[in-house]
Amino acid sequence: MATEGLAGALATVLGGKGLLVQSCDSEPAGKPLLPVRLRKNVCYVVLAVFLNEQDEVLMIQEAKRECRGTWYLPAGRMEPGETIVEAMQREVKEEAGLLCEPVTLLSVEERGASWIRFVFLARPTGGVLKTSKNADSESLQAGWYPRVSLPTPLRAHDVVHLVELGAKFCQQATHPLILPQELPCNMVCQRLVATFTTVQSVWVLVGTVGTPHLPITACGFTPMEQRGGIKVAILRLLQECLTLHSLAVETKGLLGLQHLGRDHVDGICLNVLVTVAFRNPGIQDEPPKIRGENYFWWKVLEEDLQKQLLHRLQESSVVPLTR
């Protein structure tokens, strides 16, 4: 990929779109990675936040024995063969009775590569709100409740933060509208937009094995990688080409993600914005030195791409990636 190709790839990722995953630049040591499969080695969860014009939140009352009678946001596990959006729509229909469409991803939460939750802001498009007369094994009922006075008892208090995240986004969008892109991937991995900035310049880390590309790191399932979360895979790749003890690395958040779900292809690629900086910056006009020949720093010269990158960095205009 020449410079023009790199610019096109970066523009695609900054625009919330996806790129095919051809191979990985960094993988965990040990056994070769097996393809990920729902219900076997990964669990994906979807959750939807709905807010209406009266500042009310759509809540559902749980029917499961362990949490029966408590209240939560519409949520549940993805099933094999579903896209992420299809799973969210199914859960909302089953638990609240409503048809819906996603507005944007609000956040992505992880407990390592084996458990990832996708939180959407969504809007209803039809259906009939579920009442207690239609109680079943999915939920007892659903209803709209004031954001400042959610029904109790709550199944878990994490919904309070997610509702506020949705309300803030409705008041002022903190990132572009971002939805999952339907592209195949066999593993849980991350495509890095790893940046180094000075007052006047922006560099992006590029992998050189094959055609130059935005580097991809595979997430492992070892106990260490599970404990450390998916950021371990980012640090592993950077450790392979940089001297990290003198550097500060920060994961800013998601620019987008891609997943297919059909034909037993359950992998996910997260497009992640990362910053690399010197711990003691002083006057640094060049990025940190690269070790080896598998990576280089690409200086972004195209003015529009520079502006986009700096805006996303300075405003943290990304989907939060939390643990």
PDB file of C-alpha atoms in Angstrom:
ATOM      1  CA  MET A   1       0.000   0.000   0.000  1.00  0.00           C
ATOM      2  CA  ALA A   2       1.639   3.243  -1.149  1.00  0.00           C
ATOM      3  CA  THR A   3       1.140   6.523   0.694  1.00  0.00           C
ATOM      4  CA  GLU A   4      -2.100   7.070  -1.233  1.00  0.00           C
ATOM      5  CA  GLY A   5      -3.304   3.668  -0.086  1.00  0.00           C
ATOM      6  CA  LEU A   6      -2.424   4.417   3.526  1.00  0.00           C
ATOM      7  CA  ALA A   7      -4.268   7.728   3.310  1.00  0.00           C
ATOM      8  CA  GLY A   8      -7.315   5.953   1.917  1.00  0.00           C
ATOM      9  CA  ALA A   9      -7.214   3.302   4.639  1.00  0.00           C
ATOM     10  CA  LEU A  10      -6.878   5.928   7.365  1.00  0.00           C
ATOM     11  CA  ALA A  11      -9.757   7.953   5.908  1.00  0.00           C
ATOM     12  CA  THR A  12     -11.897   4.800   5.817  1.00  0.00           C
ATOM     13  CA  VAL A  13     -11.204   3.971   9.463  1.00  0.00           C
ATOM     14  CA  LEU A  14     -11.676   7.577  10.618  1.00  0.00           C
ATOM     15  CA  GLY A  15     -15.016   7.520   8.810  1.00  0.00           C
ATOM     16  CA  GLY A  16     -16.204   4.617  10.957  1.00  0.00           C
ATOM     17  CA  LYS A  17     -15.962   2.089   8.133  1.00  0.00           C
ATOM     18  CA  GLY A  18     -14.047  -1.179   8.048  1.00  0.00           C
ATOM     19  CA  LEU A  19     -11.254  -2.881   6.130  1.00  0.00           C
ATOM     20  CA  LEU A  20     -10.763  -6.588   5.529  1.00  0.00           C
ATOM     21  CA  VAL A  21      -8.481  -8.290   8.038  1.00  0.00           C
ATOM     22  CA  GLN A  22      -5.885 -10.111   5.965  1.00  0.00           C
ATOM     23  CA  SER A  23      -3.471 -11.161   8.727  1.00  0.00           C
ATOM     24  CA  CYS A  24      -2.157 -10.128  12.136  1.00  0.00           C
ATOM     25  CA  ASP A  25       1.092  -8.340  12.912  1.00  0.00           C
ATOM     26  CA  SER A  26       1.177  -9.517  16.525  1.00  0.00           C
ATOM     27  CA  GLU A  27      -0.195 -12.687  18.128  1.00  0.00           C
ATOM     28  CA  PRO A  28       0.083 -14.144  21.639  1.00  0.00           C
ATOM     29  CA  ALA A  29       2.969 -16.525  22.192  1.00  0.00           C
ATOM     30  CA  GLY A  30       2.210 -20.234  22.387  1.00  0.00           C
ATOM     31  CA  LYS A  31      -0.477 -22.216  20.605  1.00  0.00           C
ATOM     32  CA  PRO A  32      -1.901 -20.913  17.315  1.00  0.00           C
ATOM     33  CA  LEU A  33      -5.117 -18.940  17.736  1.00  0.00           C
ATOM     34  CA  LEU A  34      -8.308 -20.889  17.114  1.00  0.00           C
ATOM     35  CA  PRO A  35     -11.241 -19.207  15.340  1.00  0.00           C
ATOM     36  CA  VAL A  36     -13.627 -17.634  17.848  1.00  0.00           C
ATOM     37  CA  ARG A  37     -17.090 -19.149  18.255  1.00  0.00           C
ATOM     38  CA  LEU A  38     -20.042 -17.838  20.202  1.00  0.00           C
ATOM     39  CA  ARG A  39     -21.031 -20.110  23.100  1.00  0.00           C
ATOM     40  CA  LYS A  40     -17.635 -21.824  22.866  1.00  0.00           C
ATOM     41  CA  ASN A  41     -14.871 -19.333  23.575  1.00  0.00           C
ATOM     42  CA  VAL A  42     -16.531 -15.896  23.352  1.00  0.00           C
ATOM     43  CA  CYS A  43     -19.651 -14.236  24.745  1.00  0.00           C
ATOM     44  CA  TYR A  44     -20.994 -11.043  23.176  1.00  0.00           C
ATOM     45  CA  VAL A  45     -23.702  -9.048  24.928  1.00  0.00           C
ATOM     46  CA  VAL A  46     -25.880  -6.274  23.488  1.00  0.00           C
ATOM     47  CA  LEU A  47     -27.655  -3.517  25.424  1.00  0.00           C
ATOM     48  CA  ALA A  48     -29.869  -0.643  24.242  1.00  0.00           C
ATOM     49  CA  VAL A  49     -30.515   2.792  25.745  1.00  0.00           C
ATOM     50  CA  PHE A  50     -33.756   4.509  24.648  1.00  0.00           C
ATOM     51  CA  LEU A  51     -34.610   8.098  25.614  1.00  0.00           C
ATOM     52  CA  ASN A  52     -37.805   9.816  24.462  1.00  0.00           C
ATOM     53  CA  GLU A  53     -38.678  13.514  24.132  1.00  0.00           C
ATOM     54  CA  GLN A  54     -40.040  13.542  27.692  1.00  0.00           C
ATOM     55  CA  ASP A  55     -36.594  12.512  28.983  1.00  0.00           C
ATOM     56  CA  GLU A  56     -37.896   9.062  29.854  1.00  0.00           C
ATOM     57  CA  VAL A  57     -35.932   5.819  29.659  1.00  0.00           C
ATOM     58  CA  LEU A  58     -37.190   2.474  28.375  1.00  0.00           C
ATOM     59  CA  MET A  59     -36.777  -0.102  31.158  1.00  0.00           C
ATOM     60  CA  ILE A  60     -37.730  -3.771  31.348  1.00  0.00           C
ATOM     61  CA  GLN A  61     -38.630  -5.861  34.391  1.00  0.00           C
ATOM     62  CA  GLU A  62     -36.639  -9.073  34.574  1.00  0.00           C
ATOM     63  CA  ALA A  63     -38.290 -12.503  34.554  1.00  0.00           C
ATOM     64  CA  LYS A  64     -35.227 -14.678  35.204  1.00  0.00           C
ATOM     65  CA  ARG A  65     -35.367 -16.471  38.544  1.00  0.00           C
ATOM     66  CA  GLU A  66     -32.095 -15.014  39.871  1.00  0.00           C
ATOM     67  CA  CYS A  67     -33.190 -11.403  39.250  1.00  0.00           C
ATOM     68  CA  ARG A  68     -36.972 -11.657  38.896  1.00  0.00           C
ATOM     69  CA  GLY A  69     -38.797  -8.371  39.501  1.00  0.00           C
ATOM     70  CA  THR A  70     -35.736  -6.142  39.153  1.00  0.00           C
ATOM     71  CA  TRP A  71     -35.395  -3.519  36.438  1.00  0.00           C
ATOM     72  CA  TYR A  72     -32.785  -3.142  33.736  1.00  0.00           C
ATOM     73  CA  LEU A  73     -32.212  -1.852  30.224  1.00  0.00           C
ATOM     74  CA  PRO A  74     -33.081  -4.204  27.332  1.00  0.00           C
ATOM     75  CA  ALA A  75     -30.054  -6.486  27.004  1.00  0.00           C
ATOM     76  CA  GLY A  76     -28.952 -10.026  26.347  1.00  0.00           C
ATOM     77  CA  ARG A  77     -26.462 -12.375  24.757  1.00  0.00           C
ATOM     78  CA  MET A  78     -25.920 -12.597  21.029  1.00  0.00           C
ATOM     79  CA  GLU A  79     -26.889 -15.821  19.304  1.00  0.00           C
ATOM     80  CA  PRO A  80     -24.822 -17.580  16.610  1.00  0.00           C
ATOM     81  CA  GLY A  81     -25.614 -16.333  13.111  1.00  0.00           C
ATOM     82  CA  GLU A  82     -26.659 -12.834  14.197  1.00  0.00           C
ATOM     83  CA  THR A  83     -25.090  -9.513  13.430  1.00  0.00           C
ATOM     84  CA  ILE A  84     -24.577  -7.240  16.421  1.00  0.00           C
ATOM     85  CA  VAL A  85     -27.451  -4.972  15.350  1.00  0.00           C
ATOM     86  CA  GLU A  86     -29.769  -7.941  14.731  1.00  0.00           C
ATOM     87  CA  ALA A  87     -29.041  -9.219  18.235  1.00  0.00           C
ATOM     88  CA  MET A  88     -29.883  -5.848  19.768  1.00  0.00           C
ATOM     89  CA  GLN A  89     -33.123  -5.610  17.794  1.00  0.00           C
ATOM     90  CA  ARG A  90     -34.137  -9.144  18.792  1.00  0.00           C
ATOM     91  CA  GLU A  91     -33.512  -8.504  22.489  1.00  0.00           C
ATOM     92  CA  VAL A  92     -35.522  -5.273  22.412  1.00  0.00           C
ATOM     93  CA  LYS A  93     -38.420  -7.025  20.666  1.00  0.00           C
ATOM     94  CA  GLU A  94     -38.375  -9.964  23.083  1.00  0.00           C
ATOM     95  CA  GLU A  95     -38.047  -7.913  26.264  1.00  0.00           C
ATOM     96  CA  ALA A  96     -39.883  -4.678  25.461  1.00  0.00           C
ATOM     97  CA  GLY A  97     -42.152  -5.553  22.529  1.00  0.00           C
ATOM     98  CA  LEU A  98     -40.765  -2.767  20.349  1.00  0.00           C
ATOM     99  CA  LEU A  99     -39.172  -2.651  16.921  1.00  0.00           C
ATOM    100  CA  CYS A 100     -36.169  -0.363  16.780  1.00  0.00           C
ATOM    101  CA  GLU A 101     -33.161   0.888  14.887  1.00  0.00           C
ATOM    102  CA  PRO A 102     -29.727   1.767  16.269  1.00  0.00           C
ATOM    103  CA  VAL A 103     -28.582   5.382  16.350  1.00  0.00           C
ATOM    104  CA  THR A 104     -24.972   4.809  17.348  1.00  0.00           C
ATOM    105  CA  LEU A 105     -22.706   2.756  19.526  1.00  0.00           C
ATOM    106  CA  LEU A 106     -22.432   4.485  22.906  1.00  0.00           C
ATOM    107  CA  SER A 107     -19.704   2.343  24.416  1.00  0.00           C
ATOM    108  CA  VAL A 108     -17.981  -1.019  24.214  1.00  0.00           C
ATOM    109  CA  GLU A 109     -17.113  -2.827  27.442  1.00  0.00           C
ATOM    110  CA  GLU A 110     -14.764  -5.775  27.791  1.00  0.00           C
ATOM    111  CA  ARG A 111     -13.486  -8.294  30.310  1.00  0.00           C
ATOM    112  CA  GLY A 112     -10.818  -9.609  28.017  1.00  0.00           C
ATOM    113  CA  ALA A 113     -11.475 -11.005  24.555  1.00  0.00           C
ATOM    114  CA  SER A 114     -13.907 -13.665  25.831  1.00  0.00           C
ATOM    115  CA  TRP A 115     -16.599 -11.185  27.034  1.00  0.00           C
ATOM    116  CA  ILE A 116     -17.531  -7.999  25.173  1.00  0.00           C
ATOM    117  CA  ARG A 117     -20.677  -5.858  25.567  1.00  0.00           C
ATOM    118  CA  PHE A 118     -21.933  -3.484  22.880  1.00  0.00           C
ATOM    119  CA  VAL A 119     -24.018  -0.582  24.184  1.00  0.00           C
ATOM    120  CA  PHE A 120     -26.271   1.213  21.685  1.00  0.00           C
ATOM    121  CA  LEU A 121     -28.316   4.352  21.666  1.00  0.00           C
ATOM    122  CA  ALA A 122     -31.485   3.328  19.805  1.00  0.00           C
ATOM    123  CA  ARG A 123     -34.893   4.620  18.783  1.00  0.00           C
ATOM    124  CA  PRO A 124     -38.247   2.790  18.511  1.00  0.00           C
ATOM    125  CA  THR A 125     -39.766   2.358  15.054  1.00  0.00           C
ATOM    126  CA  GLY A 126     -42.869   0.315  15.853  1.00  0.00           C
ATOM    127  CA  GLY A 127     -44.236  -2.576  17.861  1.00  0.00           C
ATOM    128  CA  VAL A 128     -46.378  -2.553  21.009  1.00  0.00           C
ATOM    129  CA  LEU A 129     -44.919  -1.892  24.458  1.00  0.00           C
ATOM    130  CA  LYS A 130     -44.983  -5.070  26.519  1.00  0.00           C
ATOM    131  CA  THR A 131     -47.361  -5.039  29.498  1.00  0.00           C
ATOM    132  CA  SER A 132     -47.719  -7.401  32.465  1.00  0.00           C
ATOM    133  CA  LYS A 133     -50.469  -9.213  30.539  1.00  0.00           C
ATOM    134  CA  ASN A 134     -47.795 -10.364  28.081  1.00  0.00           C
ATOM    135  CA  ALA A 135     -45.264 -11.446  30.713  1.00  0.00           C
ATOM    136  CA  ASP A 136     -43.119 -14.388  29.627  1.00  0.00           C
ATOM    137  CA  SER A 137     -39.702 -15.918  30.244  1.00  0.00           C
ATOM    138  CA  GLU A 138     -37.995 -12.955  28.542  1.00  0.00           C
ATOM    139  CA  SER A 139     -39.431 -10.208  30.768  1.00  0.00           C
ATOM    140  CA  LEU A 140     -42.401  -9.367  32.984  1.00  0.00           C
ATOM    141  CA  GLN A 141     -43.145  -5.983  31.401  1.00  0.00           C
ATOM    142  CA  ALA A 142     -41.569  -2.829  29.970  1.00  0.00           C
ATOM    143  CA  GLY A 143     -42.202   0.851  30.520  1.00  0.00           C
ATOM    144  CA  TRP A 144     -40.955   4.403  30.109  1.00  0.00           C
ATOM    145  CA  TYR A 145     -39.636   6.009  33.310  1.00  0.00           C
ATOM    146  CA  PRO A 146     -38.216   9.468  34.111  1.00  0.00           C
ATOM    147  CA  ARG A 147     -34.434   9.496  33.675  1.00  0.00           C
ATOM    148  CA  VAL A 148     -34.023  11.069  37.115  1.00  0.00           C
ATOM    149  CA  SER A 149     -36.333   8.515  38.770  1.00  0.00           C
ATOM    150  CA  LEU A 150     -35.652   5.039  37.455  1.00  0.00           C
ATOM    151  CA  PRO A 151     -37.764   2.162  38.777  1.00  0.00           C
ATOM    152  CA  THR A 152     -36.410   0.100  41.667  1.00  0.00           C
ATOM    153  CA  PRO A 153     -34.960  -2.259  42.525  1.00  0.00           C
ATOM    154  CA  LEU A 154     -32.406  -2.161  39.714  1.00  0.00           C
ATOM    155  CA  ARG A 155     -30.810  -5.416  38.656  1.00  0.00           C
ATOM    156  CA  ALA A 156     -27.458  -3.625  38.614  1.00  0.00           C
ATOM    157  CA  HIS A 157     -26.477   0.007  38.988  1.00  0.00           C
ATOM    158  CA  ASP A 158     -24.306   0.118  35.859  1.00  0.00           C
ATOM    159  CA  VAL A 159     -27.451   1.177  33.982  1.00  0.00           C
ATOM    160  CA  VAL A 160     -27.350   4.579  35.704  1.00  0.00           C
ATOM    161  CA  HIS A 161     -24.028   5.447  34.051  1.00  0.00           C
ATOM    162  CA  LEU A 162     -25.185   4.110  30.678  1.00  0.00           C
ATOM    163  CA  VAL A 163     -28.409   6.130  30.783  1.00  0.00           C
ATOM    164  CA  GLU A 164     -26.421   9.279  31.581  1.00  0.00           C
ATOM    165  CA  LEU A 165     -24.013   8.487  28.747  1.00  0.00           C
ATOM    166  CA  GLY A 166     -26.981   8.298  26.388  1.00  0.00           C
ATOM    167  CA  ALA A 167     -28.483  11.529  27.721  1.00  0.00           C
ATOM    168  CA  LYS A 168     -25.207  13.396  27.265  1.00  0.00           C
ATOM    169  CA  PHE A 169     -24.890  12.125  23.711  1.00  0.00           C
ATOM    170  CA  CYS A 170     -28.457  13.252  22.937  1.00  0.00           C
ATOM    171  CA  GLN A 171     -27.642  16.724  24.291  1.00  0.00           C
ATOM    172  CA  GLN A 172     -24.334  17.001  22.449  1.00  0.00           C
ATOM    173  CA  ALA A 173     -22.789  14.253  20.351  1.00  0.00           C
ATOM    174  CA  THR A 174     -19.318  13.391  21.612  1.00  0.00           C
ATOM    175  CA  HIS A 175     -18.359  11.365  18.549  1.00  0.00           C
ATOM    176  CA  PRO A 176     -19.732  10.691  15.045  1.00  0.00           C
ATOM    177  CA  LEU A 177     -22.562   8.196  14.655  1.00  0.00           C
ATOM    178  CA  ILE A 178     -20.818   4.818  14.575  1.00  0.00           C
ATOM    179  CA  LEU A 179     -22.390   1.440  13.837  1.00  0.00           C
ATOM    180  CA  PRO A 180     -20.821  -2.015  13.386  1.00  0.00           C
ATOM    181  CA  GLN A 181     -19.698  -2.780   9.853  1.00  0.00           C
ATOM    182  CA  GLU A 182     -20.516  -6.207   8.426  1.00  0.00           C
ATOM    183  CA  LEU A 183     -17.124  -7.615   7.486  1.00  0.00           C
ATOM    184  CA  PRO A 184     -15.748 -11.080   8.307  1.00  0.00           C
ATOM    185  CA  CYS A 185     -13.049 -11.754  10.879  1.00  0.00           C
ATOM    186  CA  ASN A 186     -12.007 -15.067  12.453  1.00  0.00           C
ATOM    187  CA  MET A 187     -10.484 -13.695  15.658  1.00  0.00           C
ATOM    188  CA  VAL A 188     -10.904 -10.938  18.206  1.00  0.00           C
ATOM    189  CA  CYS A 189      -8.371  -8.346  17.114  1.00  0.00           C
ATOM    190  CA  GLN A 190      -7.623  -4.646  17.061  1.00  0.00           C
ATOM    191  CA  ARG A 191      -6.537  -2.466  14.163  1.00  0.00           C
ATOM    192  CA  LEU A 192      -4.410   0.309  15.613  1.00  0.00           C
ATOM    193  CA  VAL A 193      -4.377   3.927  14.594  1.00  0.00           C
ATOM    194  CA  ALA A 194      -1.355   4.536  16.826  1.00  0.00           C
ATOM    195  CA  THR A 195      -0.355   8.197  16.683  1.00  0.00           C
ATOM    196  CA  PHE A 196       2.531  10.401  17.722  1.00  0.00           C
ATOM    197  CA  THR A 197       2.000  14.166  17.549  1.00  0.00           C
ATOM    198  CA  THR A 198       4.078  17.318  17.806  1.00  0.00           C
ATOM    199  CA  VAL A 199       2.879  20.905  17.548  1.00  0.00           C
ATOM    200  CA  GLN A 200       2.885  20.797  13.759  1.00  0.00           C
ATOM    201  CA  SER A 201       2.945  17.132  12.729  1.00  0.00           C
ATOM    202  CA  VAL A 202       1.142  13.815  13.125  1.00  0.00           C
ATOM    203  CA  TRP A 203       2.666  10.379  12.567  1.00  0.00           C
ATOM    204  CA  VAL A 204       0.840   7.046  12.385  1.00  0.00           C
ATOM    205  CA  LEU A 205       2.422   3.643  13.002  1.00  0.00           C
ATOM    206  CA  VAL A 206       2.399   1.404   9.905  1.00  0.00           C
ATOM    207  CA  GLY A 207       3.108  -2.315   9.518  1.00  0.00           C
ATOM    208  CA  THR A 208       5.409  -3.258   6.650  1.00  0.00           C
ATOM    209  CA  VAL A 209       4.984  -7.044   6.342  1.00  0.00           C
ATOM    210  CA  GLY A 210       3.282  -7.418   2.978  1.00  0.00           C
ATOM    211  CA  THR A 211       1.696  -4.198   1.761  1.00  0.00           C
ATOM    212  CA  PRO A 212       2.114  -1.280   4.221  1.00  0.00           C
ATOM    213  CA  HIS A 213      -0.999  -1.157   6.419  1.00  0.00           C
ATOM    214  CA  LEU A 214      -2.465  -0.066   9.734  1.00  0.00           C
ATOM    215  CA  PRO A 215      -1.158  -2.757  12.126  1.00  0.00           C
ATOM    216  CA  ILE A 216      -3.427  -5.431  13.599  1.00  0.00           C
ATOM    217  CA  THR A 217      -2.912  -7.207  16.911  1.00  0.00           C
ATOM    218  CA  ALA A 218      -4.749 -10.392  17.885  1.00  0.00           C
ATOM    219  CA  CYS A 219      -6.286 -10.665  21.349  1.00  0.00           C
ATOM    220  CA  GLY A 220      -5.391 -13.794  23.291  1.00  0.00           C
ATOM    221  CA  PHE A 221      -7.349 -15.957  25.701  1.00  0.00           C
ATOM    222  CA  THR A 222      -4.602 -16.790  28.200  1.00  0.00           C
ATOM    223  CA  PRO A 223      -5.344 -16.003  31.865  1.00  0.00           C
ATOM    224  CA  MET A 224      -2.882 -13.094  31.734  1.00  0.00           C
ATOM    225  CA  GLU A 225      -4.503 -11.522  28.679  1.00  0.00           C
ATOM    226  CA  GLN A 226      -7.964 -12.048  30.166  1.00  0.00           C
ATOM    227  CA  ARG A 227      -6.937 -10.372  33.435  1.00  0.00           C
ATOM    228  CA  GLY A 228      -5.274  -7.463  31.678  1.00  0.00           C
ATOM    229  CA  GLY A 229      -8.039  -6.936  29.121  1.00  0.00           C
ATOM    230  CA  ILE A 230      -7.664  -6.329  25.433  1.00  0.00           C
ATOM    231  CA  LYS A 231      -5.209  -3.455  26.012  1.00  0.00           C
ATOM    232  CA  VAL A 232      -2.605  -6.200  26.617  1.00  0.00           C
ATOM    233  CA  ALA A 233      -2.676  -6.971  22.893  1.00  0.00           C
ATOM    234  CA  ILE A 234      -2.005  -3.300  22.082  1.00  0.00           C
ATOM    235  CA  LEU A 235       0.969  -3.138  24.444  1.00  0.00           C
ATOM    236  CA  ARG A 236       2.288  -6.444  23.084  1.00  0.00           C
ATOM    237  CA  LEU A 237       2.428  -5.093  19.525  1.00  0.00           C
ATOM    238  CA  LEU A 238       3.985  -1.791  20.592  1.00  0.00           C
ATOM    239  CA  GLN A 239       6.542  -3.616  22.753  1.00  0.00           C
ATOM    240  CA  GLU A 240       7.688  -5.473  19.659  1.00  0.00           C
ATOM    241  CA  CYS A 241       8.763  -2.257  17.926  1.00  0.00           C
ATOM    242  CA  LEU A 242       9.203   0.450  20.590  1.00  0.00           C
ATOM    243  CA  THR A 243      11.041   0.903  23.890  1.00  0.00           C
ATOM    244  CA  LEU A 244       7.974   1.348  26.057  1.00  0.00           C
ATOM    245  CA  HIS A 245       9.602   2.201  29.398  1.00  0.00           C
ATOM    246  CA  SER A 246      10.293   5.718  28.106  1.00  0.00           C
ATOM    247  CA  LEU A 247       6.852   6.129  26.551  1.00  0.00           C
ATOM    248  CA  ALA A 248       3.283   6.776  27.678  1.00  0.00           C
ATOM    249  CA  VAL A 249       0.651   4.794  25.770  1.00  0.00           C
ATOM    250  CA  GLU A 250      -3.051   5.675  25.996  1.00  0.00           C
ATOM    251  CA  THR A 251      -6.010   3.972  24.361  1.00  0.00           C
ATOM    252  CA  LYS A 252      -8.385   6.811  23.472  1.00  0.00           C
ATOM    253  CA  GLY A 253     -11.301   4.650  22.288  1.00  0.00           C
ATOM    254  CA  LEU A 254     -12.978   3.171  19.224  1.00  0.00           C
ATOM    255  CA  LEU A 255     -13.192   4.652  15.746  1.00  0.00           C
ATOM    256  CA  GLY A 256     -15.369   1.744  14.664  1.00  0.00           C
ATOM    257  CA  LEU A 257     -15.691  -2.029  14.665  1.00  0.00           C
ATOM    258  CA  GLN A 258     -16.473  -4.828  12.261  1.00  0.00           C
ATOM    259  CA  HIS A 259     -18.178  -8.198  12.651  1.00  0.00           C
ATOM    260  CA  LEU A 260     -20.177 -10.476  10.381  1.00  0.00           C
ATOM    261  CA  GLY A 261     -21.776 -13.194  12.495  1.00  0.00           C
ATOM    262  CA  ARG A 262     -22.964 -15.296   9.587  1.00  0.00           C
ATOM    263  CA  ASP A 263     -21.453 -18.554   8.350  1.00  0.00           C
ATOM    264  CA  HIS A 264     -19.863 -19.247  11.753  1.00  0.00           C
ATOM    265  CA  VAL A 265     -17.636 -16.182  11.446  1.00  0.00           C
ATOM    266  CA  ASP A 266     -17.834 -14.727  14.955  1.00  0.00           C
ATOM    267  CA  GLY A 267     -14.639 -12.670  15.149  1.00  0.00           C
ATOM    268  CA  ILE A 268     -14.514  -8.941  15.766  1.00  0.00           C
ATOM    269  CA  CYS A 269     -12.024  -6.287  14.696  1.00  0.00           C
ATOM    270  CA  LEU A 270     -11.991  -3.125  16.790  1.00  0.00           C
ATOM    271  CA  ASN A 271     -10.498  -0.041  15.139  1.00  0.00           C
ATOM    272  CA  VAL A 272      -8.756   1.655  18.050  1.00  0.00           C
ATOM    273  CA  LEU A 273      -7.226   5.132  18.396  1.00  0.00           C
ATOM    274  CA  VAL A 274      -4.032   5.062  20.459  1.00  0.00           C
ATOM    275  CA  THR A 275      -1.568   7.779  21.428  1.00  0.00           C
ATOM    276  CA  VAL A 276       2.152   7.290  21.984  1.00  0.00           C
ATOM    277  CA  ALA A 277       4.121  10.054  23.729  1.00  0.00           C
ATOM    278  CA  PHE A 278       7.415  10.479  25.536  1.00  0.00           C
ATOM    279  CA  ARG A 279       7.089  10.401  29.326  1.00  0.00           C
ATOM    280  CA  ASN A 280       9.553  13.306  29.515  1.00  0.00           C
ATOM    281  CA  PRO A 281       8.689  15.115  26.297  1.00  0.00           C
ATOM    282  CA  GLY A 282      11.061  18.097  26.341  1.00  0.00           C
ATOM    283  CA  ILE A 283      11.482  19.254  22.756  1.00  0.00           C
ATOM    284  CA  GLN A 284      10.710  16.213  20.615  1.00  0.00           C
ATOM    285  CA  ASP A 285      10.273  16.839  16.911  1.00  0.00           C
ATOM    286  CA  GLU A 286      10.435  13.181  15.852  1.00  0.00           C
ATOM    287  CA  PRO A 287       8.546  10.059  16.949  1.00  0.00           C
ATOM    288  CA  PRO A 288      10.291   7.384  19.058  1.00  0.00           C
ATOM    289  CA  LYS A 289      12.743   5.166  17.235  1.00  0.00           C
ATOM    290  CA  ILE A 290      11.395   1.949  15.728  1.00  0.00           C
ATOM    291  CA  ARG A 291      13.179  -1.335  16.451  1.00  0.00           C
ATOM    292  CA  GLY A 292      13.367  -3.826  13.600  1.00  0.00           C
ATOM    293  CA  GLU A 293      12.007  -3.620  10.080  1.00  0.00           C
ATOM    294  CA  ASN A 294       8.355  -4.605  10.513  1.00  0.00           C
ATOM    295  CA  TYR A 295       7.026  -1.099  11.267  1.00  0.00           C
ATOM    296  CA  PHE A 296       7.660   2.545  10.470  1.00  0.00           C
ATOM    297  CA  TRP A 297       6.209   5.937  11.350  1.00  0.00           C
ATOM    298  CA  TRP A 298       4.221   7.461   8.493  1.00  0.00           C
ATOM    299  CA  LYS A 299       4.055  11.248   8.568  1.00  0.00           C
ATOM    300  CA  VAL A 300       0.506  12.300   7.633  1.00  0.00           C
ATOM    301  CA  LEU A 301       0.839  15.162   5.155  1.00  0.00           C
ATOM    302  CA  GLU A 302      -2.702  15.353   3.795  1.00  0.00           C
ATOM    303  CA  GLU A 303      -4.227  18.381   5.496  1.00  0.00           C
ATOM    304  CA  ASP A 304      -7.760  17.009   5.835  1.00  0.00           C
ATOM    305  CA  LEU A 305      -6.539  13.773   7.426  1.00  0.00           C
ATOM    306  CA  GLN A 306      -4.330  15.757   9.813  1.00  0.00           C
ATOM    307  CA  LYS A 307      -7.291  17.866  10.902  1.00  0.00           C
ATOM    308  CA  GLN A 308      -9.524  14.818  11.372  1.00  0.00           C
ATOM    309  CA  LEU A 309      -6.923  12.997  13.436  1.00  0.00           C
ATOM    310  CA  LEU A 310      -6.135  15.996  15.629  1.00  0.00           C
ATOM    311  CA  HIS A 311      -9.834  16.649  16.221  1.00  0.00           C
ATOM    312  CA  ARG A 312     -10.486  13.034  17.231  1.00  0.00           C
ATOM    313  CA  LEU A 313      -7.453  13.135  19.542  1.00  0.00           C
ATOM    314  CA  GLN A 314      -8.031  16.534  21.125  1.00  0.00           C
ATOM    315  CA  GLU A 315     -11.770  16.080  21.641  1.00  0.00           C
ATOM    316  CA  SER A 316     -11.560  12.343  22.469  1.00  0.00           C
ATOM    317  CA  SER A 317     -14.127  11.963  19.686  1.00  0.00           C
ATOM    318  CA  VAL A 318     -14.330   8.189  19.968  1.00  0.00           C
ATOM    319  CA  VAL A 319     -16.626   5.497  21.353  1.00  0.00           C
ATOM    320  CA  PRO A 320     -15.472   4.738  24.914  1.00  0.00           C
ATOM    321  CA  LEU A 321     -13.765   1.372  25.317  1.00  0.00           C
ATOM    322  CA  THR A 322     -14.032   0.447  28.982  1.00  0.00           C
ATOM    323  CA  ARG A 323     -13.152  -2.409  31.279  1.00  0.00           C
TER     324      ARG A 323
END
